[in-house]
XYZ file of C-alpha atoms in Angstrom:
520
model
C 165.302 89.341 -42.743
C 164.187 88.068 -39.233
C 161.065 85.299 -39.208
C 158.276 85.632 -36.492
C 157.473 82.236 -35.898
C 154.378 81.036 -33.221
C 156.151 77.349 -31.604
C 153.854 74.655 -29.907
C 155.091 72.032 -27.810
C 154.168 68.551 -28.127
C 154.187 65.863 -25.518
C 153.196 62.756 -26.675
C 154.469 58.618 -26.153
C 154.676 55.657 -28.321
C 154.125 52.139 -26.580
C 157.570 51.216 -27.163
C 156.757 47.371 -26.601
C 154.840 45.249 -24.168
C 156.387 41.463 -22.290
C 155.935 39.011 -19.952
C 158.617 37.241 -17.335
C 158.120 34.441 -15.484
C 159.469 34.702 -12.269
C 159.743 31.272 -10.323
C 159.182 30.553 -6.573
C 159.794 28.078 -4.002
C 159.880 28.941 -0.615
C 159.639 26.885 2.321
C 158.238 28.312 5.945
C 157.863 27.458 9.710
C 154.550 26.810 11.306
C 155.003 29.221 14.033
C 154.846 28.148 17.800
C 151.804 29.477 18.167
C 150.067 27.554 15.632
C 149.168 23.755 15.610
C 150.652 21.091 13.604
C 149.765 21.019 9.340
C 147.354 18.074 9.175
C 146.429 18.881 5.546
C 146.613 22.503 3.448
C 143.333 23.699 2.213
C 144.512 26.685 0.107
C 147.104 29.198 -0.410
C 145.673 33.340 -0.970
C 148.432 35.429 -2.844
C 148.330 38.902 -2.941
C 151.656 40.266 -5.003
C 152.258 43.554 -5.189
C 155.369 45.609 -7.002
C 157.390 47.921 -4.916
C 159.741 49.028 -7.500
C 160.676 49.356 -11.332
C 162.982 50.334 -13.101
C 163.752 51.085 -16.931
C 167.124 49.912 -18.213
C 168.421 48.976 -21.333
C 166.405 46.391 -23.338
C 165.147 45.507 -20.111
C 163.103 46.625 -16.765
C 163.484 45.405 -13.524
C 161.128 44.902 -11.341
C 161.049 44.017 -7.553
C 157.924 43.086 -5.297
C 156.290 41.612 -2.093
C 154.011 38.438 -1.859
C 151.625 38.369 0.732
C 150.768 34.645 1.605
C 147.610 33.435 3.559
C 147.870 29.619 3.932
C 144.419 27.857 5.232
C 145.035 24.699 6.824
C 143.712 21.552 8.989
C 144.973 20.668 11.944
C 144.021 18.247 14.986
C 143.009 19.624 18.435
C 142.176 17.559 21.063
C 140.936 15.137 18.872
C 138.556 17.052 16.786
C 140.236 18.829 13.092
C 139.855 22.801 13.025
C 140.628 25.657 10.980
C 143.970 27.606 11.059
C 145.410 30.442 8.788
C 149.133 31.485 8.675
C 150.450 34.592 7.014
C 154.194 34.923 5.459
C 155.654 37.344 3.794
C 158.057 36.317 0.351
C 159.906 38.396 -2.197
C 160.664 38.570 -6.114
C 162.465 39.973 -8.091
C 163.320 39.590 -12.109
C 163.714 41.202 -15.399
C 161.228 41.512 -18.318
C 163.384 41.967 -21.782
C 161.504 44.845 -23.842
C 163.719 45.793 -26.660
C 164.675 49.068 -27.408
C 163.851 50.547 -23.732
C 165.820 53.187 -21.896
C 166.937 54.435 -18.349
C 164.647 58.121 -20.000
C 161.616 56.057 -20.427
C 158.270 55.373 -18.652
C 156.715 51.891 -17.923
C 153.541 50.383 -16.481
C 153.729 47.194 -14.870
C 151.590 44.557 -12.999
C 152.110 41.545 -11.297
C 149.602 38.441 -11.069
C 150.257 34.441 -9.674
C 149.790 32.147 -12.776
C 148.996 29.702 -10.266
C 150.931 29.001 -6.713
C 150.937 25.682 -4.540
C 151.266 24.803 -1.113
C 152.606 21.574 0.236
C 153.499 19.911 3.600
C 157.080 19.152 3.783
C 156.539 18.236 7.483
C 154.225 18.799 10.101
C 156.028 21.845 11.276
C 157.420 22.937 7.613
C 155.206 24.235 4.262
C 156.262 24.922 0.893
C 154.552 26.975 -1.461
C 155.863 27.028 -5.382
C 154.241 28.542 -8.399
C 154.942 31.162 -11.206
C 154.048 34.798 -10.697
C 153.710 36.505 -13.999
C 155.462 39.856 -14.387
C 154.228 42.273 -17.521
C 156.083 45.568 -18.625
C 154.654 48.482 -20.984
C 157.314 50.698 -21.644
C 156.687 53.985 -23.552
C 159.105 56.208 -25.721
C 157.975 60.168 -24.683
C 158.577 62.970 -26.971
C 158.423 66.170 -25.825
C 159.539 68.971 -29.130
C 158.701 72.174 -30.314
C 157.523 72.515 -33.942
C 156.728 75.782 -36.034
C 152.524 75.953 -35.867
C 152.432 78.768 -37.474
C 154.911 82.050 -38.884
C 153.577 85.572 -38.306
C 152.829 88.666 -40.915
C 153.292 86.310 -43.402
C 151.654 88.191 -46.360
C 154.919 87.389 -48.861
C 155.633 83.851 -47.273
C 153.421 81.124 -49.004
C 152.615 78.439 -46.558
C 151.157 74.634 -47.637
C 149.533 73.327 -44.240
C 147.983 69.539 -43.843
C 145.584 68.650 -41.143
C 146.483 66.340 -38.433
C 145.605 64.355 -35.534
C 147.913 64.047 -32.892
C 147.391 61.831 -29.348
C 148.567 64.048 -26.563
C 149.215 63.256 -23.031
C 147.171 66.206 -20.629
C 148.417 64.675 -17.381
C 149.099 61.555 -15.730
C 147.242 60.626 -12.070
C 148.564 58.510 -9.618
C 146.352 58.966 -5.920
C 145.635 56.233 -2.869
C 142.343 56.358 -1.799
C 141.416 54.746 2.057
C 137.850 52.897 2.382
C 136.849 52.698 5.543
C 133.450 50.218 6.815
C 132.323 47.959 9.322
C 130.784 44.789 9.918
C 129.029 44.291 12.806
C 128.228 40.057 13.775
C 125.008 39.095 14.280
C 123.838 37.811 17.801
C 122.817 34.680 15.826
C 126.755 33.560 15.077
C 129.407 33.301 17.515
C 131.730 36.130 18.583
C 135.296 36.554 16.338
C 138.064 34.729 17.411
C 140.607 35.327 14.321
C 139.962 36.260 10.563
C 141.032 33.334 8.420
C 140.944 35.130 4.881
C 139.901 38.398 3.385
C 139.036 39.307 -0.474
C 138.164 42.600 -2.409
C 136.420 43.018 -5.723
C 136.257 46.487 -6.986
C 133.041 47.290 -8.697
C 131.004 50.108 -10.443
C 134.572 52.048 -11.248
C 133.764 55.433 -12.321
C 136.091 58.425 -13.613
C 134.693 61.525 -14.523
C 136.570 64.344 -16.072
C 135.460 67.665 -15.523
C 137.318 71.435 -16.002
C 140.282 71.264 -14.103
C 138.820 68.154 -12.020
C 139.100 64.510 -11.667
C 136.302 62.643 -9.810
C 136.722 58.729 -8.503
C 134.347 56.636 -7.697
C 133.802 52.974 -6.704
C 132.615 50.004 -4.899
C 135.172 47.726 -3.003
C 133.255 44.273 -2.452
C 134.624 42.965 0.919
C 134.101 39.122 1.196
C 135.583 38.088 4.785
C 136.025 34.657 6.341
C 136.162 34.598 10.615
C 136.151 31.635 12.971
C 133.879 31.751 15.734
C 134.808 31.491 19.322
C 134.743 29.005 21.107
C 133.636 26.452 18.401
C 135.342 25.262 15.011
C 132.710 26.538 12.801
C 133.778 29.309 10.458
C 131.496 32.303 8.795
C 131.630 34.509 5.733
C 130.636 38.137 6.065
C 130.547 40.320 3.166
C 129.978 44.541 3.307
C 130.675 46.638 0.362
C 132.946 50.192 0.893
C 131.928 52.817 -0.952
C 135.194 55.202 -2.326
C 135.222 58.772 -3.956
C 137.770 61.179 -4.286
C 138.162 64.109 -6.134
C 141.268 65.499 -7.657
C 142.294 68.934 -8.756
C 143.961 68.127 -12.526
C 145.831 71.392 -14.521
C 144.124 71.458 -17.829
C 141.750 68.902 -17.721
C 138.598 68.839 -19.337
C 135.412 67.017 -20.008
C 136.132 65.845 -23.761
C 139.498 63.913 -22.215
C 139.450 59.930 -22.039
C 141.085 58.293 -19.290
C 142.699 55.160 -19.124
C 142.436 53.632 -15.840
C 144.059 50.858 -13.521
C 142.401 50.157 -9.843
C 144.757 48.023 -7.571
C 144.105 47.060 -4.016
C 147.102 47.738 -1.672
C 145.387 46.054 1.246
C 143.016 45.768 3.866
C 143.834 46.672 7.914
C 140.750 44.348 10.195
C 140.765 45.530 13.403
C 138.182 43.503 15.680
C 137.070 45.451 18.616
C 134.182 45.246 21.350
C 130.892 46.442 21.199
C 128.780 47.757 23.963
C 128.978 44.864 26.330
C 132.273 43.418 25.677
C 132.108 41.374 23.135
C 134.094 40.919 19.940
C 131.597 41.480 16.924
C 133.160 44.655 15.959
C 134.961 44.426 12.242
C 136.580 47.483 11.777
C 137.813 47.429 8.024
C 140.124 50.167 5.967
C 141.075 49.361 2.371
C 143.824 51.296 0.531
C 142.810 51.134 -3.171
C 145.435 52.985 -5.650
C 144.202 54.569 -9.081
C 146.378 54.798 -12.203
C 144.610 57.112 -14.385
C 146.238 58.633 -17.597
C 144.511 62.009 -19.370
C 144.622 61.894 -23.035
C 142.724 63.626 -25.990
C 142.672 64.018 -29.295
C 144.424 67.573 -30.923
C 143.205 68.427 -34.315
C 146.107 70.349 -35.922
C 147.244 72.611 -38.868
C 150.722 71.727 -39.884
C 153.395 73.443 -42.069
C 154.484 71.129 -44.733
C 156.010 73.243 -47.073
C 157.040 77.050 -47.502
C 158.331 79.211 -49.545
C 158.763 83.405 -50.006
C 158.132 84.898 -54.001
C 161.259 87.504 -52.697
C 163.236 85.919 -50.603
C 165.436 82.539 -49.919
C 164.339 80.261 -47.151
C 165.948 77.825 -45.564
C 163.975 74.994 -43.689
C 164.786 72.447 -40.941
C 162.219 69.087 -40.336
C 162.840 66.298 -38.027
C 160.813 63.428 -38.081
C 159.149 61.453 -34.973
C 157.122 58.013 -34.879
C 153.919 58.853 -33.128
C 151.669 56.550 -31.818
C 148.271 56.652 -33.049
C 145.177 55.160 -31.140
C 142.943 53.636 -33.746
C 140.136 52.338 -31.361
C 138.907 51.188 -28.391
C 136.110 48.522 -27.073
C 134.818 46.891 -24.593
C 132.781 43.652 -24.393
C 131.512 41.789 -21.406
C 131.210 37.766 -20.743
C 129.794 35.787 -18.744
C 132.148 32.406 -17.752
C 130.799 29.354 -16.642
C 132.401 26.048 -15.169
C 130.944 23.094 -13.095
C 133.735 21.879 -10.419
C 132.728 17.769 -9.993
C 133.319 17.154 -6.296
C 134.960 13.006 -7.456
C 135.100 12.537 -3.470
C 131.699 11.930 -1.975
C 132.905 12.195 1.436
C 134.146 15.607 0.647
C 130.203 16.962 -1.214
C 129.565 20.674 -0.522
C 127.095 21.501 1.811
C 128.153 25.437 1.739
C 129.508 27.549 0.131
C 131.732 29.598 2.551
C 133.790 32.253 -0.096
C 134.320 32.131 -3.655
C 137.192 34.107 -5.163
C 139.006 34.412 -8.607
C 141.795 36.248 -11.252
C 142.217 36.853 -14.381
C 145.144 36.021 -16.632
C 145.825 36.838 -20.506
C 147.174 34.290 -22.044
C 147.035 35.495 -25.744
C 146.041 38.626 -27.598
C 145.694 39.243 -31.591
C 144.260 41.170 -34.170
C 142.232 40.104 -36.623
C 140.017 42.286 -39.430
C 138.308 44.642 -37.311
C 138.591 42.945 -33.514
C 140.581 41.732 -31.151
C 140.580 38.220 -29.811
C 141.461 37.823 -26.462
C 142.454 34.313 -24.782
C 142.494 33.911 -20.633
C 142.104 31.239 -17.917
C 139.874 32.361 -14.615
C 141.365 31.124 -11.977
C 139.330 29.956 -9.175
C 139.341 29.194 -5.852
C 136.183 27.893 -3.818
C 136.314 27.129 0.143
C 133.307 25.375 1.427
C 131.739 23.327 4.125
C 131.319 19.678 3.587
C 128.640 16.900 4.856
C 131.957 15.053 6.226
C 132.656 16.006 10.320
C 136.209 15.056 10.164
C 137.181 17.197 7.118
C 134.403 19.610 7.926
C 136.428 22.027 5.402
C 137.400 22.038 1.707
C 139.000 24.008 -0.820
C 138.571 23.203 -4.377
C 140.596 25.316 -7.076
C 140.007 25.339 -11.119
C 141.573 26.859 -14.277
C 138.627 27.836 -16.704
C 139.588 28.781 -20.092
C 137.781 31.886 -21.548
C 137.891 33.453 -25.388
C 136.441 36.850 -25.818
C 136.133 39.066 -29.049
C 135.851 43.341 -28.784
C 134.935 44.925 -31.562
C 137.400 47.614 -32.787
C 136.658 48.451 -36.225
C 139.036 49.735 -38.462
C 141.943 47.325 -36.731
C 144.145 45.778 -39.157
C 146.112 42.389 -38.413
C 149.749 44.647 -38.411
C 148.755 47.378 -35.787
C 148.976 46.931 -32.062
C 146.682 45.883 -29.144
C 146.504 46.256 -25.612
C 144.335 44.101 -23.375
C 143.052 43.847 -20.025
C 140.757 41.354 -18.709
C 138.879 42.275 -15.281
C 136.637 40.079 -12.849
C 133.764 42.605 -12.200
C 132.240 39.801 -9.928
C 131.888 35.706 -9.257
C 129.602 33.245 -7.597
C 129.361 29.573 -6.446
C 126.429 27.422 -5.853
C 125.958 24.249 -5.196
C 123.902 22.130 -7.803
C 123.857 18.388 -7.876
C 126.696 17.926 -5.670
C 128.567 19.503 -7.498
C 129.885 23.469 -7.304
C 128.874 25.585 -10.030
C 130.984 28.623 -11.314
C 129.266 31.750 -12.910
C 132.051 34.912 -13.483
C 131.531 38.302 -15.392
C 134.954 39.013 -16.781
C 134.890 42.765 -18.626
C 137.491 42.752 -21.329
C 138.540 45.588 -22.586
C 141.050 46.499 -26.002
C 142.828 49.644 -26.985
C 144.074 49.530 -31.138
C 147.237 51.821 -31.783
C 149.720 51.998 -34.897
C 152.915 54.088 -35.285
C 152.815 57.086 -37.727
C 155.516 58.939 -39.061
C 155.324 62.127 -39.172
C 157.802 65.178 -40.364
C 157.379 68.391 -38.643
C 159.199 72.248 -39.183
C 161.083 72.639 -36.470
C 163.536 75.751 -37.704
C 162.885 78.376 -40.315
C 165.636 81.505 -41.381
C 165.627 83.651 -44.233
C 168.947 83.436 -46.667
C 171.041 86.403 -47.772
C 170.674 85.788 -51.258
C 169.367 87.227 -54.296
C 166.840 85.454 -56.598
C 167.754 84.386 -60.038
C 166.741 87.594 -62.350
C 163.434 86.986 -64.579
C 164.281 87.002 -68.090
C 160.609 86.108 -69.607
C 157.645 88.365 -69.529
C 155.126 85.222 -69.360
C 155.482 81.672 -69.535
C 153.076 78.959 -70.693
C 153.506 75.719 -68.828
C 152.599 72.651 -69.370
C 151.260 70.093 -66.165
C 153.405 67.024 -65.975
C 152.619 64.144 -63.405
C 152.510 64.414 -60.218
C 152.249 68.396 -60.349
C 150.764 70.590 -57.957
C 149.774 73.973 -58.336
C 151.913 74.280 -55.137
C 154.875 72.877 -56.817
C 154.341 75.026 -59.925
C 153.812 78.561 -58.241
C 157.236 77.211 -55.646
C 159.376 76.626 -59.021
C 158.351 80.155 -60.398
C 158.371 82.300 -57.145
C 155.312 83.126 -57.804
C 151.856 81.913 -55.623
C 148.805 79.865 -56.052
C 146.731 82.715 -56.047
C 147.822 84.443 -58.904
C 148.176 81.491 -60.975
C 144.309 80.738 -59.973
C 143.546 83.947 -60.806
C 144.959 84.443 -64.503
C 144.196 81.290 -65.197
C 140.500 81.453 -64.006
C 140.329 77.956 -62.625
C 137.079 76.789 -61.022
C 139.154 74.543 -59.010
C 142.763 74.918 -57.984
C 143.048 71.084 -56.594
C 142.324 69.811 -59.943
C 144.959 70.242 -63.057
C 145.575 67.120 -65.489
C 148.870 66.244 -66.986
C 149.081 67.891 -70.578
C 146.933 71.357 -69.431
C 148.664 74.993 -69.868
C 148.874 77.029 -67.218
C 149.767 80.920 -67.982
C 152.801 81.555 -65.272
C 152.291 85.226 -64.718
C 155.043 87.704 -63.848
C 158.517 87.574 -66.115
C 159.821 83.792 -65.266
C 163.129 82.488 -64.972
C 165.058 80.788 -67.543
């Protein structure tokens, strides 16, 4: 006898494993023709950004540009000024996950643990540092399992509720950001742009039927020197970003998990009306990551069985990742830079910009405890004429706690710190540093789980009933599903002869009528 079986597919992932590589450069570059001899470096900008991965065995490579912006000092006809220089390095490196495969999927990010610049000559820089590469790889599993089997009137079924983590779709879009910033007739006109920075703010996904919709704020803080003179200017203007995105089967009561990266920013400086250059035309490209998941409530066949017939039943077994919990927590991280130099004292505060980096992650009862350094980097103008500019840098520890409760010390965490904005004043002659880092934890834990994946009657007859009635008696660990399986008979009927008032509840020593002539 043919089964009717109803099949679901399931798509789900387990994070496989998480690492870090340290990937290791020194590079040394010309001072173009163009440019000036290096008096003395003010600061290095960084901007990496990964081109390629790749999932291997026990490994992923990864491969990636770094964008360098090097501020310096030099000495024009007697007076120091203001000159940027942009190169362009590589990397490239692995990151050892265990267990991952050419079939599997990985997120990955890279970020400078901290990068310096030094004069080797006056025509000849080099720049050294660490740039930290992370890989998430995930195991997917995509089966079919037996939900449910159909006119099933003689085939007893035993079903368990679940909860299983499901993957509805995974988002990858650029969006473009256009603005501009128009100079005041109160500063000079633009003669080059020493150094840009973006902060993305106010991010926003909303999931609607068979929608996506982005939103955002990309804080542009720029730095320009002014014609004709030395003296430098920050401009800031904020870009406003939406986008909305047509998603197959997504709904409102989906989370998404979310990654905003700047790919970069084109300045164009034009004229305005009467010929002058105090036109900024400025177009970010910002890329969103965004991963669909919910939450499937589900009725699963454990265990089955036919009164008249032989089955025969095939289960395979998966490890599932389960997401325990989520939370968020803001902080607010504070540092006071001590200028030791007097001869170098602030007397503005020109741009102020900073990153985040993880350096440790754990669980403990019911929260996670997150460890970073904010890493910052302040250029300013100082009461000396000479070295009219500065750039001061500092590494300020942080700690945060989220709140996940539930977590236990042996499941698994996932962190991300991110700089939602930073300031700089002066106080005392000194440069004060106020950041709000958002931190943000995601709980999972793998759960093994058995599901019937094949089901097919057997040609066989059943043993022949010899007894008119059996009385039973309930040993441990009995079921009245295991009693009604062992005598081909059901639940039902042994509720029913039996009268009980509650099926789920039978004691060792009670006797249960088996109705129907039993085997022997």
């Amino acid at each position: 006898m043919a089964i009717d079986v109803i099949k679901e597919s399931i798509e789900c992932e387990q994070l496989l494993g998480e690492n870090f590589s340290d990937n290791i450069i020194k590079s040394e570059y010309v001072i173009p023709d163009t440019h000036p001899d290096v008096i003395k470096v003010l600061t290095v900008e960084v901007r990496p950004k990964v081109n390629s991965k790749e999932v291997m065995k026990d490994k992923v490579y990864l491969e990636g540009d770094l964008e360098y912006n090097v501020i310096y000092l030099a000495k024009e006809e007697e007076t120091m000024n203001v000159f940027n220089v942009g190169y362009t390095g590589h990397f490239s490196n692995y990151v050892e996950v265990k267990g991952a495969d050419f079939d599997m999927d990985c997120e990955c990010e890279a970020y400078v643990e901290h990068m310096d610049c030094n004069i080797i000559n006056e025509r000849k820089i080099g720049i050294e540092g660490v740039v930290k590469l992370k890989s998430e790889v995930y195991k997917k599993y995509n089966f079919e399992i037996i939900k449910d089997i159909e006119e099933s009137e003689d085939i007893q079924m035993l079903k368990n509720p679940i909860e299983i983590d499901k993957i509805a779709s995974n988002i990858e879009t650029d969006i473009i950001s256009k603005g501009v910033i128009e100079i005041p007739s109160s500063q000079p006109e633009v003669e080059s742009i020493l150094n840009w920075n973006i902060n993305i703010k106010d991010r926003e996904i909303n999931v609607y039927d068979d929608k996506a919709s982005i939103r955002g704020k990309a804080m542009v803080n720029l730095i320009y020197k002014g014609k004709d003179t030395r003296d430098i200017f920050a401009m800031e203007e904020t870009l406003e970003f939406d986008k909305d995105i047509e998603v197959e089967s997504a709904a409102p009561f989906m989370k998404n998990y979310s990654d905003f990266y700047v790919e970069g920013l084109e300045v164009d400086i034009k004229d305005n009306d009467i010929g002058e250059k105090r036109i900024i035309d400025l177009e970010a490209l910002i890329k969103v990551n965004t991963k669909l998941m919910y939450k499937e409530d589900m009725n699963i066949i454990e265990d089955a069985y036919s009164p008249s017939i032989f089955m025969e039943m095939k289960k395979e077994s998966y490890e599932l990742n389960v997401t325990h919990g989520e939370g968020k927590e803001e902080i607010v991280v504070k540092d006071d830079i001590e200028i030791e130099n007097s001869e170098l004292r602030p007397k503005q505060i020109l741009s102020c910009t900073g990153n985040t980096c993880i350096t440790d992650k754990r669980i403990v009862e019911d929260k996670v405890i997150i460890d970073g350094v904010l890493n910052v980097n302040v250029l300013y103008k100082t009461v000396n004429e000479d070295n009219y500019i500065e750039c001061v840098s500092e590494e300020v520890p942080f700690s945060c706690t989220v709140d996940v409760p539930g977590a236990k010390i042996q499941m698994r965490s996932l962190a991300k710190c991110i700089l939602d904005g930073i300031e700089a004043n002066i106080e005392a002659g000194n440069i004060a540093i106020k950041a709000i880092v958002n931190c943000y934890a995601k709980v999972n834990y793998v759960s093994n789980k058995e599901f019937l994946v094949d089901i097919e009657s057997i040609e066989e007859e059943l043993p022949e009933k010899k007894a008119s009635v059996t009385i039973y008696v309930v040993q441990n660990g009995d079921t009245l599903w295991k009693i009604a399986k062992r005598y081909h008979t059901t639940v039902e009927n042994i509720v029913n002869i039996n009268e009980l008032e509650d099926p789920d509840i039978i004691k060792p020593g009670d006797k249960l009528i088996i109705p129907g002539r039993a085997i022997i």
